[in-house]
Coordinates of C-alpha atoms in Angstrom, one line a residue:
Chain A
M1 CA -0.3 23.4 154.2
A2 CA 3.2 24.9 154.4
T3 CA 4.4 22.6 151.6
L4 CA 1.4 23.4 149.5
E5 CA 2.1 27.2 149.7
A6 CA 5.8 26.5 149.1
T7 CA 5.2 24.5 145.9
H8 CA 3.0 27.2 144.4
A9 CA 4.9 30.2 145.5
G10 CA 7.5 30.0 142.7
S11 CA 5.0 29.4 139.9
M12 CA 2.1 31.7 140.2
P13 CA 1.3 35.0 141.9
E14 CA -0.5 33.5 144.9
P15 CA -3.4 35.3 146.4
T16 CA -3.2 36.5 150.0
G17 CA -4.1 34.1 152.9
L18 CA -7.5 35.5 153.5
Q19 CA -8.4 35.3 149.8
S20 CA -7.3 31.6 149.5
V21 CA -9.2 30.7 152.6
R22 CA -12.3 32.4 151.1
R23 CA -11.9 30.7 147.8
R24 CA -11.5 27.3 149.4
L25 CA -14.7 27.8 151.4
W26 CA -16.4 29.0 148.3
R27 CA -15.4 25.8 146.6
L28 CA -16.6 23.6 149.4
K29 CA -19.8 25.5 149.6
W30 CA -20.9 24.1 146.1
G31 CA -19.9 20.6 147.2
V32 CA -22.0 21.0 150.3
A33 CA -24.9 22.4 148.5
A34 CA -24.7 19.6 146.0
G35 CA -24.5 17.1 148.9
V36 CA -27.6 18.5 150.5
V37 CA -29.5 18.1 147.1
L38 CA -28.3 14.7 146.6
A39 CA -29.4 13.7 150.1
L40 CA -32.9 15.0 149.0
I41 CA -32.9 13.1 145.8
V42 CA -31.8 9.8 147.6
A43 CA -34.4 10.5 150.4
S44 CA -37.2 11.0 147.9
A45 CA -36.3 7.9 146.1
V46 CA -36.1 5.7 149.3
L47 CA -39.3 7.3 150.7
A48 CA -41.1 7.3 147.2
P49 CA -43.8 4.9 148.5
S50 CA -44.9 7.3 151.3
I51 CA -44.4 10.6 149.7
A52 CA -45.7 10.0 146.1
G53 CA -49.2 11.2 145.7
H54 CA -50.3 8.5 143.3
D55 CA -49.6 4.9 142.4
P56 CA -46.9 5.2 139.6
L57 CA -48.4 2.3 137.7
R58 CA -52.2 3.3 138.0
V59 CA -53.5 4.0 134.6
N60 CA -56.2 6.7 134.3
I61 CA -57.1 7.1 130.7
R62 CA -59.5 10.0 131.3
H63 CA -56.6 12.0 132.8
R64 CA -54.1 11.3 130.1
L65 CA -51.7 14.0 128.8
V66 CA -52.6 16.5 131.5
P67 CA -50.1 19.4 131.3
P68 CA -48.2 20.5 134.5
A69 CA -50.2 22.2 137.2
W70 CA -49.0 25.7 136.3
M71 CA -50.2 25.5 132.8
S72 CA -53.8 26.0 131.5
G73 CA -55.6 22.8 131.7
G74 CA -53.3 21.6 134.4
D75 CA -54.6 19.8 137.5
A76 CA -53.2 20.6 141.0
A77 CA -53.4 16.9 141.8
H78 CA -50.7 16.2 139.1
L79 CA -48.0 18.7 139.8
L80 CA -45.9 17.8 136.7
G81 CA -48.8 16.5 134.5
T82 CA -49.6 13.0 133.5
D83 CA -48.4 10.8 130.7
Q84 CA -49.9 9.0 127.7
V85 CA -51.9 6.7 129.8
G86 CA -52.8 9.1 132.7
R87 CA -50.1 8.0 135.1
D88 CA -48.8 10.7 137.5
L89 CA -45.4 11.9 136.2
L90 CA -44.1 13.2 139.6
S91 CA -44.7 10.0 141.3
R92 CA -43.1 8.0 138.5
I93 CA -40.1 10.3 138.6
L94 CA -39.8 9.7 142.3
Y95 CA -40.0 5.9 141.9
G96 CA -37.8 6.1 138.8
G97 CA -34.9 7.4 141.0
R98 CA -34.8 4.2 142.9
V99 CA -33.8 2.4 139.7
S100 CA -31.1 4.8 138.8
L101 CA -29.6 4.9 142.2
V102 CA -29.6 1.2 142.6
V103 CA -28.0 0.5 139.3
G104 CA -25.4 3.3 139.9
I105 CA -24.3 2.0 143.3
A106 CA -24.4 -1.7 142.5
A107 CA -22.6 -1.3 139.2
V108 CA -20.0 0.9 140.7
S109 CA -19.3 -1.6 143.5
I110 CA -18.7 -4.3 141.1
S111 CA -16.5 -2.4 138.8
S112 CA -14.4 -0.7 141.5
T113 CA -13.8 -4.0 143.2
I114 CA -12.6 -5.6 140.1
G115 CA -10.6 -2.7 139.0
V116 CA -9.0 -2.3 142.4
L117 CA -7.9 -6.0 142.7
L118 CA -6.6 -6.0 139.1
G119 CA -4.8 -2.6 139.6
L120 CA -3.1 -3.8 142.7
A121 CA -2.1 -7.0 141.1
A122 CA -0.6 -5.1 138.0
G123 CA 1.2 -2.5 140.0
Y124 CA 2.5 -4.8 142.7
F125 CA 3.6 -7.8 140.8
G126 CA 4.7 -6.0 137.6
R127 CA 6.1 -7.9 134.7
R128 CA 3.9 -10.3 132.8
T129 CA 0.9 -9.8 135.2
D130 CA 1.1 -6.1 134.5
W131 CA 1.4 -6.6 130.8
A132 CA -1.6 -8.9 130.6
I133 CA -3.8 -6.7 132.7
M134 CA -2.7 -3.5 130.9
T135 CA -3.4 -5.1 127.6
A136 CA -6.8 -5.9 128.7
V137 CA -7.3 -2.4 129.9
N138 CA -6.3 -1.0 126.6
I139 CA -8.7 -3.3 124.7
M140 CA -11.5 -2.4 127.0
L141 CA -10.8 1.2 126.8
T142 CA -10.7 1.1 123.0
F143 CA -14.2 -0.4 122.9
P144 CA -16.9 2.1 123.2
F145 CA -18.6 1.5 126.4
V146 CA -22.1 2.0 125.0
L147 CA -21.6 -0.5 122.1
L148 CA -20.2 -3.0 124.5
A149 CA -23.2 -2.7 126.9
L150 CA -25.6 -2.7 123.9
S151 CA -24.5 -5.9 122.3
V152 CA -24.2 -7.8 125.6
I153 CA -27.6 -6.7 126.7
A154 CA -29.0 -7.7 123.4
V155 CA -27.6 -11.1 123.8
M156 CA -28.5 -11.6 127.5
G157 CA -31.8 -10.0 127.3
P158 CA -32.8 -6.7 129.2
S159 CA -33.3 -6.9 132.9
L160 CA -32.3 -5.0 136.0
R161 CA -29.9 -7.7 137.0
N162 CA -28.3 -8.0 133.5
M163 CA -27.8 -4.3 133.2
I164 CA -26.1 -4.1 136.6
L165 CA -23.7 -7.0 135.7
V166 CA -22.9 -5.6 132.2
I167 CA -22.2 -2.0 133.4
G168 CA -20.5 -3.3 136.5
V169 CA -18.1 -5.7 134.7
A170 CA -17.3 -3.4 131.8
G171 CA -16.4 -0.4 134.0
W172 CA -13.4 -1.6 135.7
P173 CA -10.5 -0.2 133.5
I174 CA -10.8 3.3 134.8
Y175 CA -10.1 2.2 138.5
C176 CA -7.5 -0.3 137.3
R177 CA -5.3 2.3 135.6
V178 CA -5.4 4.7 138.6
V179 CA -4.8 2.1 141.2
R180 CA -1.8 0.6 139.2
A181 CA -0.2 4.0 138.8
Q182 CA -0.5 4.7 142.5
T183 CA 0.7 1.2 143.5
L184 CA 3.8 1.5 141.3
A185 CA 4.7 4.6 143.2
I186 CA 3.9 3.3 146.6
R187 CA 5.7 0.0 146.0
E188 CA 9.2 1.7 146.0
R189 CA 8.5 3.5 149.4
E190 CA 10.5 2.6 152.5
F191 CA 7.6 1.2 154.6
V192 CA 6.8 -1.5 151.9
L193 CA 10.5 -2.5 151.9
A194 CA 10.5 -2.6 155.7
G195 CA 7.4 -4.9 155.5
L196 CA 9.2 -7.2 153.0
A197 CA 12.3 -7.2 155.3
L198 CA 10.1 -8.1 158.2
G199 CA 8.8 -11.2 156.4
M200 CA 5.2 -9.9 155.7
S201 CA 3.2 -11.9 153.0
H202 CA 2.5 -10.2 149.7
A203 CA -1.3 -10.2 150.5
R204 CA -0.6 -8.5 153.8
I205 CA 1.6 -5.8 152.2
V206 CA -0.9 -5.2 149.4
F207 CA -4.0 -5.0 151.5
R208 CA -2.6 -3.5 154.7
Q209 CA 0.0 -1.2 153.5
I210 CA -0.7 -0.3 149.8
L211 CA -4.5 -0.4 149.6
P212 CA -5.1 2.2 152.5
N213 CA -2.9 4.6 150.4
V214 CA -4.9 4.4 147.3
I215 CA -8.3 4.7 148.7
S216 CA -8.9 8.5 148.1
P217 CA -8.6 8.5 144.3
I218 CA -10.9 5.3 144.2
V219 CA -13.5 7.2 146.3
V220 CA -13.3 10.2 144.0
I221 CA -13.5 8.1 140.8
A222 CA -16.4 5.9 142.1
T223 CA -18.4 8.9 143.0
L224 CA -18.0 10.4 139.6
Q225 CA -18.6 7.0 137.9
I226 CA -22.0 6.8 139.5
A227 CA -23.1 9.8 137.4
Q228 CA -21.7 8.1 134.3
V229 CA -23.5 4.8 135.2
I230 CA -26.8 6.7 135.8
I231 CA -26.5 8.3 132.3
L232 CA -25.6 5.0 130.5
E233 CA -28.4 3.1 132.3
S234 CA -31.0 5.8 131.3
F235 CA -29.7 5.6 127.7
L236 CA -30.2 1.8 127.6
S237 CA -33.6 2.1 129.1
F238 CA -34.4 5.0 126.7
L239 CA -33.6 2.5 123.9
G240 CA -35.9 -0.2 125.5
L241 CA -32.9 -2.3 126.3
G242 CA -32.8 -1.5 130.0
I243 CA -35.6 -1.4 132.5
Q244 CA -38.8 -2.6 130.9
P245 CA -42.0 -0.7 131.1
P246 CA -44.3 -0.3 132.9
T247 CA -41.7 -0.2 135.8
P248 CA -40.8 3.5 135.9
A249 CA -37.2 4.5 135.1
W250 CA -36.0 7.9 134.0
G251 CA -34.7 6.4 130.8
N252 CA -37.7 4.5 129.7
M253 CA -40.0 7.4 130.6
L254 CA -37.9 9.7 128.4
G255 CA -38.1 7.1 125.6
E256 CA -41.9 6.9 125.9
G257 CA -42.2 10.6 126.1
R258 CA -40.3 11.1 122.9
I259 CA -43.2 9.7 120.9
Y260 CA -45.5 12.4 122.4
M261 CA -43.0 15.3 122.3
L262 CA -45.1 17.0 119.4
N263 CA -47.9 18.1 121.8
S264 CA -46.8 17.0 125.3
W265 CA -43.3 18.2 125.9
W266 CA -43.4 17.5 129.7
I267 CA -43.3 13.8 129.5
A268 CA -39.9 13.8 128.0
T269 CA -38.6 16.9 129.6
F270 CA -39.0 16.2 133.4
P271 CA -37.4 12.7 133.6
G272 CA -34.4 14.2 131.6
L273 CA -34.2 17.0 134.1
A274 CA -34.2 14.5 137.0
I275 CA -31.3 12.7 135.3
F276 CA -29.4 15.9 134.6
L277 CA -29.9 17.3 138.2
T278 CA -28.9 14.0 139.8
T279 CA -25.6 13.6 137.7
L280 CA -24.9 17.3 138.2
V281 CA -24.9 17.1 141.9
I282 CA -23.0 13.9 142.0
N283 CA -20.3 15.5 139.8
L284 CA -20.1 18.5 142.0
M285 CA -19.8 16.3 145.0
G286 CA -17.1 14.2 143.4
N287 CA -15.1 17.3 142.6
A288 CA -15.5 18.7 146.0
L289 CA -14.4 15.4 147.4
R290 CA -11.4 15.4 145.3
D291 CA -10.4 19.0 146.4
W292 CA -11.0 18.0 150.0
L293 CA -8.9 14.8 149.9
D294 CA -6.1 15.9 147.8
P295 CA -6.2 19.1 145.7
H296 CA -3.2 17.9 143.5
M297 CA -5.0 14.8 142.5
K298 CA -5.1 14.5 138.7
L299 CA -8.1 12.8 137.5
Chain B
M1 CA 11.5 6.5 116.1
K2 CA 11.6 3.2 114.3
R3 CA 11.5 1.4 117.7
F4 CA 8.7 3.5 118.8
V5 CA 6.5 2.8 115.6
G6 CA 7.4 -1.0 116.0
R7 CA 6.2 -1.0 119.5
Q8 CA 3.0 0.7 118.6
V9 CA 2.3 -1.7 115.7
V10 CA 2.7 -4.6 118.1
Q11 CA 0.3 -3.0 120.5
L12 CA -2.1 -2.4 117.6
A13 CA -2.0 -6.0 116.6
I14 CA -2.6 -7.2 120.2
V15 CA -5.6 -4.9 120.6
I16 CA -7.3 -5.8 117.3
V17 CA -6.9 -9.6 118.2
G18 CA -8.4 -8.8 121.7
I19 CA -11.4 -6.9 120.1
S20 CA -12.1 -9.8 117.8
I21 CA -12.1 -12.2 120.8
L22 CA -14.3 -9.9 122.8
S23 CA -16.9 -9.5 120.0
F24 CA -16.9 -13.2 119.2
S25 CA -17.4 -14.1 122.8
I26 CA -20.2 -11.8 123.3
L27 CA -22.3 -13.8 120.9
H28 CA -20.9 -17.2 121.2
V29 CA -19.9 -17.6 124.8
I30 CA -22.4 -15.4 126.7
G31 CA -25.3 -16.0 124.3
D32 CA -26.4 -19.1 122.4
P33 CA -27.2 -18.4 118.8
V34 CA -29.2 -21.7 118.4
V35 CA -32.0 -20.3 120.7
L36 CA -32.5 -17.6 118.0
F37 CA -33.0 -20.1 115.3
V38 CA -35.1 -22.8 116.8
Q39 CA -38.6 -22.2 117.7
E40 CA -39.5 -22.2 121.4
G41 CA -40.5 -25.7 122.7
A42 CA -38.8 -27.4 119.7
P43 CA -37.4 -31.0 120.5
K44 CA -33.9 -31.6 121.5
E45 CA -33.0 -33.1 118.1
E46 CA -33.9 -29.8 116.4
H47 CA -31.5 -28.0 118.7
E48 CA -28.7 -30.5 117.9
R49 CA -29.4 -30.3 114.3
F50 CA -28.9 -26.5 114.2
R51 CA -25.9 -26.8 116.4
K52 CA -24.3 -29.0 113.9
L53 CA -25.5 -26.9 111.0
L54 CA -24.0 -23.7 112.6
G55 CA -20.8 -25.5 113.5
L56 CA -21.4 -24.8 117.1
D57 CA -20.7 -28.4 118.2
Q58 CA -17.0 -27.8 117.6
P59 CA -14.6 -26.4 120.4
V60 CA -14.8 -22.8 120.9
Y61 CA -11.3 -22.1 119.7
V62 CA -12.1 -23.8 116.4
Q63 CA -15.2 -21.7 116.0
Y64 CA -13.2 -18.5 116.8
W65 CA -10.5 -19.4 114.3
R66 CA -13.2 -20.0 111.6
F67 CA -14.9 -16.5 112.4
A68 CA -11.5 -14.7 112.6
S69 CA -10.0 -16.2 109.3
R70 CA -13.2 -15.2 107.4
A71 CA -13.5 -11.8 109.1
V72 CA -9.9 -11.0 107.9
Q73 CA -11.1 -11.5 104.3
G74 CA -14.0 -9.2 104.9
D75 CA -16.5 -11.9 105.2
F76 CA -18.6 -11.4 108.3
G77 CA -21.5 -13.6 107.1
K78 CA -24.9 -12.8 105.8
S79 CA -27.6 -10.9 107.5
W80 CA -30.1 -13.3 109.0
Y81 CA -32.7 -11.1 107.5
G82 CA -32.5 -10.1 103.8
D83 CA -29.6 -12.3 103.0
M84 CA -27.2 -9.4 102.3
P85 CA -23.5 -9.7 103.0
V86 CA -23.1 -8.0 106.3
L87 CA -20.0 -6.0 105.5
D88 CA -21.9 -4.2 102.7
L89 CA -24.8 -3.3 104.9
V90 CA -22.5 -1.9 107.5
M91 CA -20.2 0.0 105.0
E92 CA -23.1 1.6 103.4
R93 CA -24.1 3.1 106.8
M94 CA -20.5 4.2 107.5
P95 CA -20.2 7.6 105.9
P96 CA -23.0 9.4 107.7
T97 CA -21.5 8.2 111.0
I98 CA -18.1 9.4 110.1
Y99 CA -19.4 12.8 108.9
L100 CA -21.4 13.2 112.1
T101 CA -18.4 12.3 114.2
F102 CA -16.3 14.9 112.5
A103 CA -19.0 17.5 112.6
G104 CA -19.3 16.9 116.3
L105 CA -15.6 17.1 116.8
A106 CA -15.4 20.3 115.0
V107 CA -18.3 21.8 117.2
A108 CA -16.5 20.5 120.3
L109 CA -13.2 22.3 119.4
L110 CA -15.0 25.4 118.3
I111 CA -16.6 25.6 121.8
A112 CA -13.7 24.2 123.8
F113 CA -10.6 26.2 122.5
P114 CA -12.0 29.8 122.9
L115 CA -13.6 29.0 126.2
G116 CA -10.6 27.1 127.6
T117 CA -8.0 29.6 126.5
L118 CA -10.2 32.5 128.0
A119 CA -10.6 30.6 131.3
A120 CA -6.8 29.8 131.5
L121 CA -5.7 33.5 130.8
R122 CA -8.3 35.0 133.1
R123 CA -7.9 32.5 135.8
H124 CA -9.7 32.9 139.0
T125 CA -12.0 35.5 137.5
I126 CA -15.7 35.4 136.9
V127 CA -15.0 34.3 133.2
D128 CA -13.1 31.4 134.6
T129 CA -16.0 30.4 136.9
F130 CA -18.5 30.9 134.1
C131 CA -16.5 28.5 131.9
T132 CA -16.1 25.9 134.7
M133 CA -19.8 26.1 135.2
V134 CA -20.5 25.4 131.5
A135 CA -18.1 22.4 131.7
V136 CA -19.6 21.0 134.9
G137 CA -23.1 21.4 133.6
G138 CA -22.1 20.0 130.1
Q139 CA -20.6 16.9 131.7
A140 CA -23.7 16.1 133.6
M141 CA -25.9 16.5 130.6
P142 CA -27.3 13.3 129.1
I143 CA -26.9 14.0 125.5
F144 CA -30.0 11.9 124.4
W145 CA -32.1 14.3 126.6
L146 CA -30.4 17.4 125.2
G147 CA -31.1 16.2 121.6
I148 CA -34.7 15.7 122.5
M149 CA -34.9 19.1 124.1
L150 CA -33.3 20.7 121.0
I151 CA -35.9 18.8 118.8
I152 CA -38.7 20.1 121.0
I153 CA -37.4 23.7 120.9
F154 CA -36.2 24.1 117.3
A155 CA -38.2 21.6 115.3
V156 CA -41.5 21.4 117.2
Q157 CA -41.9 24.9 118.7
L158 CA -39.9 27.1 116.5
R159 CA -40.1 25.0 113.4
L160 CA -36.7 26.1 112.3
L161 CA -34.9 22.9 111.8
P162 CA -35.9 19.3 110.7
A163 CA -36.4 17.0 113.6
S164 CA -34.6 14.1 112.1
G165 CA -33.2 12.6 109.0
Y166 CA -30.2 13.3 106.9
G167 CA -29.4 15.2 103.7
T168 CA -29.0 18.9 103.9
W169 CA -26.7 21.1 106.1
Q170 CA -29.7 21.9 108.2
H171 CA -30.0 18.3 109.2
F172 CA -26.4 18.5 110.6
L173 CA -27.0 21.5 113.0
M174 CA -28.7 19.8 115.9
P175 CA -26.9 16.4 115.8
A176 CA -23.6 18.0 115.5
F177 CA -24.3 20.4 118.3
T178 CA -25.4 17.5 120.5
L179 CA -22.4 15.5 119.9
G180 CA -20.2 18.5 120.3
A181 CA -21.7 19.3 123.6
F182 CA -20.8 15.8 124.7
L183 CA -17.1 16.3 123.9
A184 CA -16.6 20.0 124.7
P185 CA -16.5 19.9 128.4
I186 CA -13.6 17.7 128.8
T187 CA -11.7 19.2 125.9
M188 CA -12.2 22.7 127.4
R189 CA -10.8 21.5 130.7
L190 CA -7.9 20.1 129.0
V191 CA -7.2 23.2 127.1
R192 CA -7.4 25.2 130.3
S193 CA -5.2 23.1 132.5
G194 CA -2.7 22.5 129.7
L195 CA -2.3 26.2 129.0
I196 CA -2.1 26.9 132.8
D197 CA 0.6 24.4 133.2
V198 CA 2.5 25.8 130.2
M199 CA 2.2 29.5 131.2
S200 CA 4.2 28.7 134.4
T201 CA 7.2 27.0 132.6
E202 CA 10.7 28.5 132.3
Y203 CA 10.5 29.0 128.5
I204 CA 7.5 31.3 128.8
K205 CA 9.3 33.4 131.3
T206 CA 12.2 33.4 128.9
A207 CA 9.9 34.5 126.1
R208 CA 8.5 37.2 128.3
A209 CA 11.9 38.2 129.4
K210 CA 13.2 38.8 126.0
G211 CA 10.4 41.3 125.4
L212 CA 7.8 39.5 123.5
G213 CA 4.3 40.8 123.6
E214 CA 1.9 38.7 125.7
R215 CA -0.2 37.9 122.6
M216 CA 2.9 36.5 120.9
V217 CA 3.8 34.5 124.0
V218 CA 0.4 32.9 124.2
A219 CA -0.1 32.3 120.6
K220 CA 3.4 31.1 119.5
H221 CA 5.0 29.6 122.6
A222 CA 2.3 28.4 124.9
F223 CA -0.5 27.4 122.8
R224 CA 1.4 24.8 120.7
N225 CA 2.7 23.1 123.7
A226 CA -0.7 23.1 125.4
C227 CA -2.1 21.3 122.4
I228 CA -0.1 18.2 123.0
P229 CA -2.2 16.8 125.9
V230 CA -5.3 17.9 124.1
I231 CA -4.4 15.9 121.1
T232 CA -3.4 12.9 123.1
V233 CA -6.5 12.8 125.2
L234 CA -8.8 13.6 122.3
G235 CA -7.2 10.6 120.5
L236 CA -8.0 8.4 123.5
Q237 CA -11.4 9.9 123.6
F238 CA -12.2 9.0 120.1
G239 CA -13.9 5.8 121.2
Q240 CA -16.1 7.9 123.6
L241 CA -16.8 10.3 120.7
L242 CA -18.1 7.4 118.5
G243 CA -20.0 6.2 121.6
G244 CA -21.5 9.6 121.8
A245 CA -22.3 9.4 118.0
V246 CA -24.2 6.1 118.7
V247 CA -26.3 7.9 121.2
T248 CA -26.9 11.0 118.8
E249 CA -27.8 8.9 115.9
T250 CA -30.5 7.1 117.7
V251 CA -32.1 10.4 118.9
F252 CA -32.1 12.0 115.6
A253 CA -32.8 8.9 113.5
W254 CA -29.5 9.4 111.6
P255 CA -29.0 6.8 109.1
G256 CA -25.6 5.6 110.4
V257 CA -24.0 2.5 111.7
A258 CA -25.4 3.1 115.1
T259 CA -29.1 3.1 114.1
L260 CA -28.4 0.1 112.0
T261 CA -26.8 -1.6 115.0
V262 CA -29.7 -0.8 117.3
E263 CA -32.2 -2.0 114.6
A264 CA -30.2 -5.2 114.3
I265 CA -30.1 -5.7 118.1
R266 CA -34.0 -5.3 118.1
N267 CA -34.3 -8.0 115.3
Q268 CA -31.6 -10.1 116.9
D269 CA -29.6 -9.9 113.6
F270 CA -26.2 -10.7 115.3
P271 CA -23.9 -10.9 112.3
V272 CA -24.8 -7.3 111.7
V273 CA -24.1 -6.3 115.4
Q274 CA -20.8 -8.2 115.4
C275 CA -19.5 -6.7 112.0
A276 CA -20.5 -3.0 113.1
V277 CA -18.9 -3.5 116.4
V278 CA -15.6 -4.9 114.9
L279 CA -15.5 -2.1 112.3
L280 CA -16.2 0.6 114.7
A281 CA -13.5 -0.7 117.1
L282 CA -11.1 -1.0 114.2
I283 CA -11.7 2.8 113.3
I284 CA -11.1 3.7 116.9
V285 CA -7.9 1.6 117.1
T286 CA -6.6 3.2 113.9
V287 CA -7.3 6.7 115.1
N288 CA -5.6 6.0 118.4
F289 CA -2.6 4.7 116.5
I290 CA -2.2 7.7 114.3
V291 CA -2.6 10.0 117.2
D292 CA 0.2 8.2 119.1
L293 CA 2.4 8.5 116.1
V294 CA 1.7 12.2 115.6
V295 CA 2.3 13.0 119.2
G296 CA 5.5 10.9 119.1
L297 CA 6.6 13.0 116.1
I298 CA 5.8 16.4 117.8
D299 CA 7.0 15.4 121.3
P300 CA 10.3 13.4 121.4
R301 CA 9.7 12.8 125.2
V302 CA 6.8 10.4 124.2
R303 CA 9.0 8.4 121.9
V304 CA 11.6 7.6 124.6
G305 CA 9.3 7.0 127.6
A306 CA 6.3 4.7 128.0

């Protein structure tokens, strides 16, 4: 902490100790609150079969387009109303969360694994390896992610597995860049030199000495990326290129609801709200995580 | 400067080749175009006939070379529907996309610069907190949902604006705002952090010490230098901006390249998809290239390093 105070002292009029503690707590409070909300969202998705009041696939044409319970004509049995074929919107949203969370976590696991390995290789070995990997990163970063995902899905056909694969494989450059930069710095440190002098293998140095030192930025990026993946997944489903109806996903519910927005605004509104809330709390948590792990991290 | 430009040009060429390989392999390596031509359940000979007809029996690098050498001459083939040269189809839809992109960029800057500057100068106050909240909220907003909400409010409920389409300035308002809201949060954060960094440098102290008014210090000395990271990152984000335009177009049925691409994907009209993807990527690369040059021109440190 002393060093932190010292580096700041010269640059900015620093608030008194008590103030800064309060400020830090205030910041953390947002993160904690976001974490609680996220835990609730995850729990409701996992427990969807037991807490949803209705079968998300059961069609009931006589109860179609019922508005939310608090509006006139609403039905207490359907808290958020029903969709164009009378399916309960709340139950569908609860189930839809499962898709988004699964895709988010699976895709991020794939892309962080690829990105970290390539980033370590680029940073540690340097020279041609570095050049080749960074050229690939540049190409991937130039390509709009959305277009890439769209065209690959169009060729491979829409399905849950394909979507996870495409988003996972296309998402690695961001991890690669950060890990490479960190590796470049750590490679020059004394303990790596000491390891080399002791005759450690490259693999051992990379995975036992360097990797543990680059974990915290990876954790932060991965958290923030889950939110981005959820938005991308919903967009693909929204276009009809992701999760196929009748399986409920926030994106395809939004897409179906768009057709009925003239009279029934709730069908498109609530799934979107679910996406917004989820990505918001994930982002807040990611930011809190960054502040907690390393306030100087520049991401 | 000459060496700097040379290096950038080499980089540019490599990226363009990489993009052409990427877009070629999406169709020819991951997918199999024959499946799209031949009816389901057709005999094997039929498959073989089409494979020969399309030149798919040759090695992949020969196929790529043929694709690339034609593409360089502007020949991306013909649409599988309607028999039009694909390039014409795509170019026809390019202007609306470019207008939308610039309108969105303008909106983003109009939101980001005042809020970012305010947040930086009133750091750690309620104003700063408010701006941060707007940024965090904006970053979590799925813009296709934002677009739909705007349509529901302004077109369906209030009947103030057209829900979709293209033509008058009213048609621009909602799409431009939607796209602007996509880019504004990150821009605002850059303006804020850039300005905060600059405000603590020695030359700002010098400017203050020689008795310049605070307004002059911010406007003349701080602001210009704070713009450098903003320009750099905005250049890099241009691809993201076009990606956002893709999303925005589909929501508002904007007659641009993105809606064309999505239609083509639905019809499995792959030459159109390929051409659109390559051209959009070319635009992005060019913009990045220009931004790099401009930044190199403004900031000599960039020229020497990297």
